[in-house]
Amino acid sequence: MSKKNFPLSKVYGLLEPGPVVMLTTGGAGRANIMTLSWHTMLEFEPPLVGCVISDSNYSFELLKATRECVLNIPTAELSNEVVGCGNISGRTVDKFHAFSLTAAAASCVVAPLIDECYANLECRVVDETLVEKYNLFILEVLKAWIDPLKKHPQTLHHLGEGAFMLAGETIHLPSKMK
Amino acid sequence: MSKKNFPLSKVYGLLEPGPVVMLTTGGAGRANIMTLSWHTMLEFEPPLVGCVISDSNYSFELLKATRECVLNIPTAELSNEVVGCGNISGRTVDKFHAFSLTAAAASCVVAPLIDECYANLECRVVDETLVEKYNLFILEVLKAWIDPLKKHPQTLHHLGEGAFMLAGETIHLPSKMK
């Protein structure tokens, strides 16, 4: 893997724009991949992320059991894999094999990184207070990786029912916001 | 206001791609506007949204007191207003006046709509379980409005430190995901 360590203090800038992420789980049984867009930053550092995983998904069981996952951020080149992983259940299919994705070893968690994604965030579940009511897991990012060659990653943003917005131009404004 | 009623069942498609939103509060004292990007959908219908509002913000006090707000979604034409509202506090400035934004009456809440935004979601606070720990408010969207003329709204997506990604091209894929 040619990825570099990415500072935890900058992780918010990867998730705040709202990209589709591919959540990987592992450990109890085979590794799985789930596509999702319902996530938000909750704290800058250590980075905390709120993430909704429906209890009808196989990944829900795996995350409950292992309390670890990786948030992998894909770019437009992976749009078929993003949709493919969202269309079928890991209960019946090995998605890494089915979509020819490469499982790379993480450093802090058992769940694998998707090597083809430009960024990978190794996470552990730190709060399950709202899991029962809203399927909302609170994750702490333990370690982050980035592909240093992807300067302008064209992330995917889900509009619903098969429509995705691709990240466009970046502008710079005199903002005091972090 | 030339906006139309927007079905609550489709609200997720407005927030899921991760746009910057301008949260308006009102009622107790003058109306205020806050720029934020830390939000996620939690349920399709009725639409529930998790929204982080730092307790150092004036809007935090107003939202705690009134338990109502509007999530207004701006497009690139409003980028100066988005940054301007994020750079100063409503404690000292009337932001509607300072940025020449139009406060329109909402139908279910006291907080005003920002007329210049292409979509407006009238919300009430339904759960404060995680406010103390994470500043996370759970909002239910009661009523949604959209500008029917904005077919391809160029939303803003915050990358941090003054950088914003502008919504690019939309693609359609054979997804079974809602």
mmCIF file of C-alpha atoms in Angstrom:
data_model
loop_
_atom_site.group_PDB
_atom_site.id
_atom_site.type_symbol
_atom_site.label_atom_id
_atom_site.label_comp_id
_atom_site.label_asym_id
_atom_site.label_seq_id
_atom_site.Cartn_x
_atom_site.Cartn_y
_atom_site.Cartn_z
ATOM 1 C CA MET A 1 0.000 0.000 0.000
ATOM 2 C CA SER A 2 1.389 3.387 -1.024
ATOM 3 C CA LYS A 3 -0.722 5.403 1.420
ATOM 4 C CA LYS A 4 0.650 7.851 3.927
ATOM 5 C CA ASN A 5 -0.323 8.557 7.488
ATOM 6 C CA PHE A 6 -2.845 11.429 7.603
ATOM 7 C CA PRO A 7 -3.026 13.722 10.668
ATOM 8 C CA LEU A 8 -6.055 13.031 12.866
ATOM 9 C CA SER A 9 -6.508 16.792 13.301
ATOM 10 C CA LYS A 10 -7.392 17.083 9.599
ATOM 11 C CA VAL A 11 -9.800 14.145 9.318
ATOM 12 C CA TYR A 12 -12.870 16.413 9.596
ATOM 13 C CA GLY A 13 -12.017 17.906 6.198
ATOM 14 C CA LEU A 14 -12.438 14.474 4.587
ATOM 15 C CA LEU A 15 -15.898 13.735 5.995
ATOM 16 C CA GLU A 16 -17.445 17.193 6.411
ATOM 17 C CA PRO A 17 -18.126 17.633 2.661
ATOM 18 C CA GLY A 18 -20.430 14.586 2.883
ATOM 19 C CA PRO A 19 -18.899 11.902 0.636
ATOM 20 C CA VAL A 20 -20.310 8.424 0.233
ATOM 21 C CA VAL A 21 -18.188 6.076 2.338
ATOM 22 C CA MET A 22 -17.614 2.332 2.196
ATOM 23 C CA LEU A 23 -17.607 0.890 5.706
ATOM 24 C CA THR A 24 -15.613 -2.293 6.179
ATOM 25 C CA THR A 25 -15.968 -4.718 9.048
ATOM 26 C CA GLY A 26 -14.074 -7.916 9.805
ATOM 27 C CA GLY A 27 -13.109 -10.293 12.533
ATOM 28 C CA ALA A 28 -16.262 -12.249 13.225
ATOM 29 C CA GLY A 29 -16.579 -14.216 10.004
ATOM 30 C CA ARG A 30 -15.484 -12.791 6.676
ATOM 31 C CA ALA A 31 -14.841 -9.130 5.968
ATOM 32 C CA ASN A 32 -17.759 -7.101 4.651
ATOM 33 C CA ILE A 33 -18.311 -3.787 2.858
ATOM 34 C CA MET A 34 -21.297 -1.464 3.188
ATOM 35 C CA THR A 35 -22.021 1.739 1.275
ATOM 36 C CA LEU A 36 -23.430 4.620 3.326
ATOM 37 C CA SER A 37 -23.878 8.371 3.390
ATOM 38 C CA TRP A 38 -25.484 8.989 6.767
ATOM 39 C CA HIS A 39 -22.528 10.226 8.780
ATOM 40 C CA THR A 40 -21.424 13.412 10.495
ATOM 41 C CA MET A 41 -18.383 14.703 12.328
ATOM 42 C CA LEU A 42 -19.011 15.154 16.073
ATOM 43 C CA GLU A 43 -15.579 16.292 17.302
ATOM 44 C CA PHE A 44 -12.335 17.511 15.729
ATOM 45 C CA GLU A 45 -9.693 15.700 17.793
ATOM 46 C CA PRO A 46 -9.695 12.945 18.571
ATOM 47 C CA PRO A 47 -12.024 12.778 15.564
ATOM 48 C CA LEU A 48 -15.461 11.449 16.476
ATOM 49 C CA VAL A 49 -17.925 10.448 13.770
ATOM 50 C CA GLY A 50 -21.620 9.617 14.069
ATOM 51 C CA CYS A 51 -22.593 6.918 11.608
ATOM 52 C CA VAL A 52 -26.010 5.372 10.893
ATOM 53 C CA ILE A 53 -26.017 1.675 10.010
ATOM 54 C CA SER A 54 -29.446 0.129 9.588
ATOM 55 C CA ASP A 55 -30.086 -2.893 11.786
ATOM 56 C CA SER A 56 -31.273 -4.749 8.696
ATOM 57 C CA ASN A 57 -27.702 -4.711 7.337
ATOM 58 C CA TYR A 58 -25.208 -7.517 7.863
ATOM 59 C CA SER A 59 -22.642 -4.842 8.810
ATOM 60 C CA PHE A 60 -24.806 -3.853 11.791
ATOM 61 C CA GLU A 61 -24.315 -7.322 13.327
ATOM 62 C CA LEU A 62 -20.598 -7.318 12.562
ATOM 63 C CA LEU A 63 -20.077 -3.842 14.002
ATOM 64 C CA LYS A 64 -22.027 -4.717 17.162
ATOM 65 C CA ALA A 65 -19.913 -7.849 17.585
ATOM 66 C CA THR A 66 -16.456 -6.457 16.779
ATOM 67 C CA ARG A 67 -16.882 -2.761 17.715
ATOM 68 C CA GLU A 68 -14.372 -1.846 15.003
ATOM 69 C CA CYS A 69 -14.598 -0.736 11.387
ATOM 70 C CA VAL A 70 -12.861 1.272 8.669
ATOM 71 C CA LEU A 71 -14.448 4.189 6.804
ATOM 72 C CA ASN A 72 -13.043 4.076 3.273
ATOM 73 C CA ILE A 73 -13.648 7.047 0.984
ATOM 74 C CA PRO A 74 -14.031 6.154 -2.700
ATOM 75 C CA THR A 75 -13.731 8.409 -5.734
ATOM 76 C CA ALA A 76 -15.692 8.402 -8.990
ATOM 77 C CA GLU A 77 -13.550 5.632 -10.533
ATOM 78 C CA LEU A 78 -15.137 3.290 -7.963
ATOM 79 C CA SER A 79 -18.755 4.273 -8.635
ATOM 80 C CA ASN A 80 -19.717 0.813 -9.919
ATOM 81 C CA GLU A 81 -18.240 -0.814 -6.818
ATOM 82 C CA VAL A 82 -20.010 1.708 -4.565
ATOM 83 C CA VAL A 83 -23.376 0.899 -6.110
ATOM 84 C CA GLY A 84 -22.642 -2.824 -6.338
ATOM 85 C CA CYS A 85 -21.782 -3.047 -2.635
ATOM 86 C CA GLY A 86 -24.995 -1.157 -1.837
ATOM 87 C CA ASN A 87 -27.151 -3.472 -3.947
ATOM 88 C CA ILE A 88 -26.348 -6.809 -2.316
ATOM 89 C CA SER A 89 -25.937 -8.222 1.181
ATOM 90 C CA GLY A 90 -22.687 -9.515 2.641
ATOM 91 C CA ARG A 91 -24.691 -12.344 4.161
ATOM 92 C CA THR A 92 -24.563 -14.157 0.828
ATOM 93 C CA VAL A 93 -21.621 -12.606 -1.025
ATOM 94 C CA ASP A 94 -17.944 -11.925 -0.334
ATOM 95 C CA LYS A 95 -17.927 -8.348 -1.635
ATOM 96 C CA PHE A 96 -14.131 -7.997 -1.774
ATOM 97 C CA HIS A 97 -14.065 -10.971 -4.136
ATOM 98 C CA ALA A 98 -17.238 -10.041 -6.063
ATOM 99 C CA PHE A 99 -15.994 -6.520 -6.845
ATOM 100 C CA SER A 100 -12.277 -7.289 -7.114
ATOM 101 C CA LEU A 101 -11.405 -4.935 -4.280
ATOM 102 C CA THR A 102 -8.145 -5.302 -2.364
ATOM 103 C CA ALA A 103 -8.303 -5.846 1.404
ATOM 104 C CA ALA A 104 -5.213 -4.294 2.989
ATOM 105 C CA ALA A 105 -4.273 -4.814 6.635
ATOM 106 C CA ALA A 106 -5.159 -1.988 9.008
ATOM 107 C CA SER A 107 -2.797 -1.066 11.830
ATOM 108 C CA CYS A 108 -5.196 -0.571 14.777
ATOM 109 C CA VAL A 109 -8.255 -2.659 13.887
ATOM 110 C CA VAL A 110 -9.012 -6.096 12.464
ATOM 111 C CA ALA A 111 -11.335 -4.729 9.754
ATOM 112 C CA PRO A 112 -9.499 -4.333 6.444
ATOM 113 C CA LEU A 113 -8.813 -1.162 4.457
ATOM 114 C CA ILE A 114 -10.090 -0.999 0.873
ATOM 115 C CA ASP A 115 -6.823 -0.271 -0.886
ATOM 116 C CA GLU A 116 -8.527 1.282 -3.952
ATOM 117 C CA CYS A 117 -10.151 4.044 -1.831
ATOM 118 C CA TYR A 118 -8.136 7.279 -1.625
ATOM 119 C CA ALA A 119 -8.570 7.614 2.162
ATOM 120 C CA ASN A 120 -9.121 5.126 4.996
ATOM 121 C CA LEU A 121 -10.104 5.858 8.577
ATOM 122 C CA GLU A 122 -9.592 3.114 11.160
ATOM 123 C CA CYS A 123 -12.314 3.428 13.801
ATOM 124 C CA ARG A 124 -13.582 1.899 17.003
ATOM 125 C CA VAL A 125 -17.087 2.217 18.453
ATOM 126 C CA VAL A 126 -16.952 4.462 21.541
ATOM 127 C CA ASP A 127 -20.644 5.095 22.255
ATOM 128 C CA GLU A 128 -23.767 3.018 21.551
ATOM 129 C CA THR A 129 -26.241 5.211 23.458
ATOM 130 C CA LEU A 130 -28.351 5.909 20.361
ATOM 131 C CA VAL A 131 -27.873 2.624 18.499
ATOM 132 C CA GLU A 132 -31.152 1.139 19.668
ATOM 133 C CA LYS A 133 -33.217 4.226 18.876
ATOM 134 C CA TYR A 134 -31.563 5.537 15.682
ATOM 135 C CA ASN A 135 -28.964 2.929 14.627
ATOM 136 C CA LEU A 136 -26.431 5.683 15.351
ATOM 137 C CA PHE A 137 -22.931 4.496 16.258
ATOM 138 C CA ILE A 138 -20.343 6.952 17.587
ATOM 139 C CA LEU A 139 -16.904 6.114 16.203
ATOM 140 C CA GLU A 140 -13.485 7.396 17.166
ATOM 141 C CA VAL A 141 -10.966 7.577 14.348
ATOM 142 C CA LEU A 142 -7.757 5.953 15.616
ATOM 143 C CA LYS A 143 -5.622 6.160 12.500
ATOM 144 C CA ALA A 144 -6.049 7.766 9.076
ATOM 145 C CA TRP A 145 -4.417 6.999 5.740
ATOM 146 C CA ILE A 146 -4.391 8.949 2.495
ATOM 147 C CA ASP A 147 -3.158 8.471 -1.065
ATOM 148 C CA PRO A 148 -0.738 11.402 -1.424
ATOM 149 C CA LEU A 149 -1.091 11.354 -5.223
ATOM 150 C CA LYS A 150 -4.836 12.180 -5.166
ATOM 151 C CA LYS A 151 -4.681 15.952 -4.838
ATOM 152 C CA HIS A 152 -8.259 16.604 -5.973
ATOM 153 C CA PRO A 153 -10.247 13.464 -5.172
ATOM 154 C CA GLN A 154 -13.559 13.410 -7.032
ATOM 155 C CA THR A 155 -15.757 12.072 -4.234
ATOM 156 C CA LEU A 156 -19.306 10.775 -4.736
ATOM 157 C CA HIS A 157 -22.283 12.388 -2.976
ATOM 158 C CA HIS A 158 -25.570 10.508 -2.862
ATOM 159 C CA LEU A 159 -28.699 12.333 -4.029
ATOM 160 C CA GLY A 160 -30.943 9.269 -3.780
ATOM 161 C CA GLU A 161 -32.410 6.686 -6.154
ATOM 162 C CA GLY A 162 -29.293 6.133 -8.234
ATOM 163 C CA ALA A 163 -28.294 9.780 -8.595
ATOM 164 C CA PHE A 164 -24.873 10.857 -7.369
ATOM 165 C CA MET A 165 -23.279 14.287 -7.434
ATOM 166 C CA LEU A 166 -19.581 14.251 -8.288
ATOM 167 C CA ALA A 167 -17.333 16.660 -6.421
ATOM 168 C CA GLY A 168 -16.718 19.732 -8.562
ATOM 169 C CA GLU A 169 -14.396 22.716 -8.384
ATOM 170 C CA THR A 170 -12.784 23.865 -5.104
ATOM 171 C CA ILE A 171 -12.971 27.540 -4.157
ATOM 172 C CA HIS A 172 -11.170 29.413 -1.376
ATOM 173 C CA LEU A 173 -12.900 32.048 0.734
ATOM 174 C CA PRO A 174 -11.720 34.233 3.645
ATOM 175 C CA SER A 175 -13.298 32.007 6.298
ATOM 176 C CA LYS A 176 -12.361 31.970 9.978
ATOM 177 C CA MET A 177 -14.162 28.652 10.420
ATOM 178 C CA LYS A 178 -11.939 25.681 11.131
ATOM 179 C CA MET B 1 -41.853 33.677 -1.638
ATOM 180 C CA SER B 2 -42.049 31.603 -4.796
ATOM 181 C CA LYS B 3 -41.118 28.320 -3.157
ATOM 182 C CA LYS B 4 -43.148 25.144 -3.367
ATOM 183 C CA ASN B 5 -43.957 22.522 -0.801
ATOM 184 C CA PHE B 6 -41.402 19.684 -1.007
ATOM 185 C CA PRO B 7 -42.398 16.131 0.001
ATOM 186 C CA LEU B 8 -40.987 15.074 3.370
ATOM 187 C CA SER B 9 -40.234 11.633 1.914
ATOM 188 C CA LYS B 10 -37.621 13.222 -0.367
ATOM 189 C CA VAL B 11 -35.861 15.451 2.172
ATOM 190 C CA TYR B 12 -33.019 12.938 2.670
ATOM 191 C CA GLY B 13 -31.860 13.627 -0.897
ATOM 192 C CA LEU B 14 -31.234 17.274 0.004
ATOM 193 C CA LEU B 15 -29.066 16.608 3.074
ATOM 194 C CA GLU B 16 -27.427 13.263 2.303
ATOM 195 C CA PRO B 17 -24.926 14.772 -0.183
ATOM 196 C CA GLY B 18 -23.535 16.853 2.696
ATOM 197 C CA PRO B 19 -24.143 20.509 1.800
ATOM 198 C CA VAL B 20 -23.262 23.432 4.039
ATOM 199 C CA VAL B 21 -26.479 24.605 5.703
ATOM 200 C CA MET B 22 -27.468 27.883 7.299
ATOM 201 C CA LEU B 23 -29.417 27.236 10.491
ATOM 202 C CA THR B 24 -31.854 29.944 11.521
ATOM 203 C CA THR B 25 -33.329 30.413 14.954
ATOM 204 C CA GLY B 26 -35.802 32.990 16.238
ATOM 205 C CA GLY B 27 -38.331 33.656 18.886
ATOM 206 C CA ALA B 28 -36.291 34.459 21.956
ATOM 207 C CA GLY B 29 -34.749 37.762 20.923
ATOM 208 C CA ARG B 30 -33.814 38.490 17.333
ATOM 209 C CA ALA B 31 -33.457 35.888 14.606
ATOM 210 C CA ASN B 32 -30.007 34.452 14.051
ATOM 211 C CA ILE B 33 -28.138 32.541 11.330
ATOM 212 C CA MET B 34 -25.384 29.968 11.800
ATOM 213 C CA THR B 35 -23.327 28.192 9.135
ATOM 214 C CA LEU B 36 -22.692 24.508 9.733
ATOM 215 C CA SER B 37 -21.756 21.258 8.012
ATOM 216 C CA TRP B 38 -21.936 18.710 10.824
ATOM 217 C CA HIS B 39 -25.276 17.062 10.112
ATOM 218 C CA THR B 40 -26.584 13.657 9.081
ATOM 219 C CA MET B 41 -29.893 12.086 8.182
ATOM 220 C CA LEU B 42 -31.125 9.643 10.840
ATOM 221 C CA GLU B 43 -34.498 8.565 9.413
ATOM 222 C CA PHE B 44 -36.329 8.874 6.080
ATOM 223 C CA GLU B 45 -39.877 9.703 7.167
ATOM 224 C CA PRO B 46 -40.666 11.594 9.162
ATOM 225 C CA PRO B 47 -37.223 12.956 8.311
ATOM 226 C CA LEU B 48 -34.918 13.063 11.326
ATOM 227 C CA VAL B 49 -31.645 14.949 11.194
ATOM 228 C CA GLY B 50 -28.753 14.932 13.649
ATOM 229 C CA CYS B 51 -27.113 18.332 13.844
ATOM 230 C CA VAL B 52 -24.071 19.479 15.851
ATOM 231 C CA ILE B 53 -24.193 23.036 17.192
ATOM 232 C CA SER B 54 -21.282 24.021 19.399
ATOM 233 C CA ASP B 55 -22.283 25.288 22.824
ATOM 234 C CA SER B 56 -20.039 28.291 22.241
ATOM 235 C CA ASN B 57 -22.432 29.536 19.534
ATOM 236 C CA TYR B 58 -25.255 31.985 20.137
ATOM 237 C CA SER B 59 -27.504 29.627 18.128
ATOM 238 C CA PHE B 60 -26.968 26.906 20.736
ATOM 239 C CA GLU B 61 -28.668 29.063 23.383
ATOM 240 C CA LEU B 62 -31.479 30.029 21.030
ATOM 241 C CA LEU B 63 -32.110 26.444 19.939
ATOM 242 C CA LYS B 64 -32.108 25.213 23.552
ATOM 243 C CA ALA B 65 -34.617 27.929 24.460
ATOM 244 C CA THR B 66 -36.967 27.711 21.470
ATOM 245 C CA ARG B 67 -36.493 24.056 20.387
ATOM 246 C CA GLU B 68 -37.176 25.115 16.790
ATOM 247 C CA CYS B 69 -35.050 26.055 13.798
ATOM 248 C CA VAL B 70 -34.892 26.070 10.005
ATOM 249 C CA LEU B 71 -32.163 24.389 7.960
ATOM 250 C CA ASN B 72 -31.660 26.555 4.887
ATOM 251 C CA ILE B 73 -29.568 25.191 2.022
ATOM 252 C CA PRO B 74 -27.556 27.816 0.133
ATOM 253 C CA THR B 75 -25.986 27.592 -3.319
ATOM 254 C CA ALA B 76 -22.705 29.011 -4.603
ATOM 255 C CA GLU B 77 -24.225 32.477 -5.260
ATOM 256 C CA LEU B 78 -24.468 32.835 -1.457
ATOM 257 C CA SER B 79 -20.897 31.801 -0.669
ATOM 258 C CA ASN B 80 -19.953 35.228 0.738
ATOM 259 C CA GLU B 81 -22.998 35.178 3.026
ATOM 260 C CA VAL B 82 -22.199 31.599 4.118
ATOM 261 C CA VAL B 83 -18.667 32.585 5.126
ATOM 262 C CA GLY B 84 -19.771 35.926 6.557
ATOM 263 C CA CYS B 85 -22.348 34.292 8.832
ATOM 264 C CA GLY B 86 -19.697 31.807 9.966
ATOM 265 C CA ASN B 87 -17.167 34.512 10.784
ATOM 266 C CA ILE B 88 -19.172 36.590 13.282
ATOM 267 C CA SER B 89 -21.459 35.981 16.243
ATOM 268 C CA GLY B 90 -25.161 36.781 16.346
ATOM 269 C CA ARG B 91 -24.617 38.043 19.876
ATOM 270 C CA THR B 92 -23.376 41.322 18.463
ATOM 271 C CA VAL B 93 -24.752 41.469 14.906
ATOM 272 C CA ASP B 94 -28.140 41.088 13.227
ATOM 273 C CA LYS B 95 -26.959 38.789 10.429
ATOM 274 C CA PHE B 96 -30.092 39.137 8.283
ATOM 275 C CA HIS B 97 -29.444 42.890 8.195
ATOM 276 C CA ALA B 98 -25.642 42.650 7.919
ATOM 277 C CA PHE B 99 -25.773 40.300 4.914
ATOM 278 C CA SER B 100 -28.958 41.657 3.293
ATOM 279 C CA LEU B 101 -30.733 38.315 3.602
ATOM 280 C CA THR B 102 -34.527 38.119 3.518
ATOM 281 C CA ALA B 103 -36.327 36.567 6.496
ATOM 282 C CA ALA B 104 -39.519 34.896 5.263
ATOM 283 C CA ALA B 105 -42.190 33.547 7.596
ATOM 284 C CA ALA B 106 -42.163 29.802 8.180
ATOM 285 C CA SER B 107 -45.438 27.907 8.511
ATOM 286 C CA CYS B 108 -44.748 25.565 11.461
ATOM 287 C CA VAL B 109 -42.007 27.318 13.443
ATOM 288 C CA VAL B 110 -41.183 30.823 14.647
ATOM 289 C CA ALA B 111 -37.645 30.752 13.182
ATOM 290 C CA PRO B 112 -37.535 32.453 9.769
ATOM 291 C CA LEU B 113 -36.659 30.959 6.388
ATOM 292 C CA ILE B 114 -33.787 32.517 4.437
ATOM 293 C CA ASP B 115 -35.611 33.332 1.229
ATOM 294 C CA GLU B 116 -32.406 33.390 -0.878
ATOM 295 C CA CYS B 117 -31.638 29.731 -0.067
ATOM 296 C CA TYR B 118 -32.982 27.233 -2.612
ATOM 297 C CA ALA B 119 -34.411 24.881 0.046
ATOM 298 C CA ASN B 120 -35.706 25.374 3.596
ATOM 299 C CA LEU B 121 -36.500 22.717 6.181
ATOM 300 C CA GLU B 122 -38.634 23.720 9.159
ATOM 301 C CA CYS B 123 -37.549 21.661 12.164
ATOM 302 C CA ARG B 124 -38.264 21.046 15.818
ATOM 303 C CA VAL B 125 -35.919 19.489 18.370
ATOM 304 C CA VAL B 126 -37.201 16.007 19.261
ATOM 305 C CA ASP B 127 -34.293 14.545 21.246
ATOM 306 C CA GLU B 128 -31.585 16.175 23.380
ATOM 307 C CA THR B 129 -30.071 12.947 24.759
ATOM 308 C CA LEU B 130 -26.639 13.674 23.288
ATOM 309 C CA VAL B 131 -26.624 17.476 23.492
ATOM 310 C CA GLU B 132 -24.620 17.613 26.690
ATOM 311 C CA LYS B 133 -21.982 15.131 25.526
ATOM 312 C CA TYR B 134 -21.622 15.959 21.812
ATOM 313 C CA ASN B 135 -23.745 19.102 21.171
ATOM 314 C CA LEU B 136 -25.855 16.797 18.984
ATOM 315 C CA PHE B 137 -29.480 17.840 18.512
ATOM 316 C CA ILE B 138 -31.973 15.491 16.868
ATOM 317 C CA LEU B 139 -34.375 17.438 14.664
ATOM 318 C CA GLU B 140 -37.584 16.386 12.981
ATOM 319 C CA VAL B 141 -38.337 18.112 9.693
ATOM 320 C CA LEU B 142 -41.948 19.275 9.860
ATOM 321 C CA LYS B 143 -42.231 21.075 6.536
ATOM 322 C CA ALA B 144 -39.940 21.484 3.523
ATOM 323 C CA TRP B 145 -39.818 24.127 0.809
ATOM 324 C CA ILE B 146 -37.959 24.221 -2.474
ATOM 325 C CA ASP B 147 -37.332 26.686 -5.293
ATOM 326 C CA PRO B 148 -38.785 24.795 -8.291
ATOM 327 C CA LEU B 149 -36.632 26.801 -10.715
ATOM 328 C CA LYS B 150 -33.324 25.515 -9.275
ATOM 329 C CA LYS B 151 -33.033 22.200 -11.112
ATOM 330 C CA HIS B 152 -29.311 21.700 -10.479
ATOM 331 C CA PRO B 153 -28.461 23.599 -7.292
ATOM 332 C CA GLN B 154 -24.738 24.131 -6.935
ATOM 333 C CA THR B 155 -24.427 23.430 -3.223
ATOM 334 C CA LEU B 156 -21.323 24.227 -1.130
ATOM 335 C CA HIS B 157 -19.398 21.497 0.696
ATOM 336 C CA HIS B 158 -16.917 22.518 3.382
ATOM 337 C CA LEU B 159 -13.381 21.108 3.157
ATOM 338 C CA GLY B 160 -12.058 23.208 6.049
ATOM 339 C CA GLU B 161 -10.030 26.394 6.474
ATOM 340 C CA GLY B 162 -11.765 28.430 3.800
ATOM 341 C CA ALA B 163 -11.882 25.731 1.133
ATOM 342 C CA PHE B 164 -15.251 24.704 -0.264
ATOM 343 C CA MET B 165 -16.058 22.103 -2.895
ATOM 344 C CA LEU B 166 -18.814 23.159 -5.291
ATOM 345 C CA ALA B 167 -21.301 20.503 -6.377
ATOM 346 C CA GLY B 168 -20.312 19.174 -9.792
ATOM 347 C CA GLU B 169 -21.924 16.943 -12.375
ATOM 348 C CA THR B 170 -24.739 14.504 -11.492
ATOM 349 C CA ILE B 171 -24.482 10.896 -12.692
ATOM 350 C CA HIS B 172 -27.117 8.127 -12.611
ATOM 351 C CA LEU B 173 -26.252 4.544 -11.706
ATOM 352 C CA PRO B 174 -28.358 1.366 -11.412
ATOM 353 C CA SER B 175 -28.648 1.586 -7.636
ATOM 354 C CA LYS B 176 -31.268 -0.194 -5.525
ATOM 355 C CA MET B 177 -30.447 2.080 -2.585
ATOM 356 C CA LYS B 178 -33.151 4.536 -1.619
#
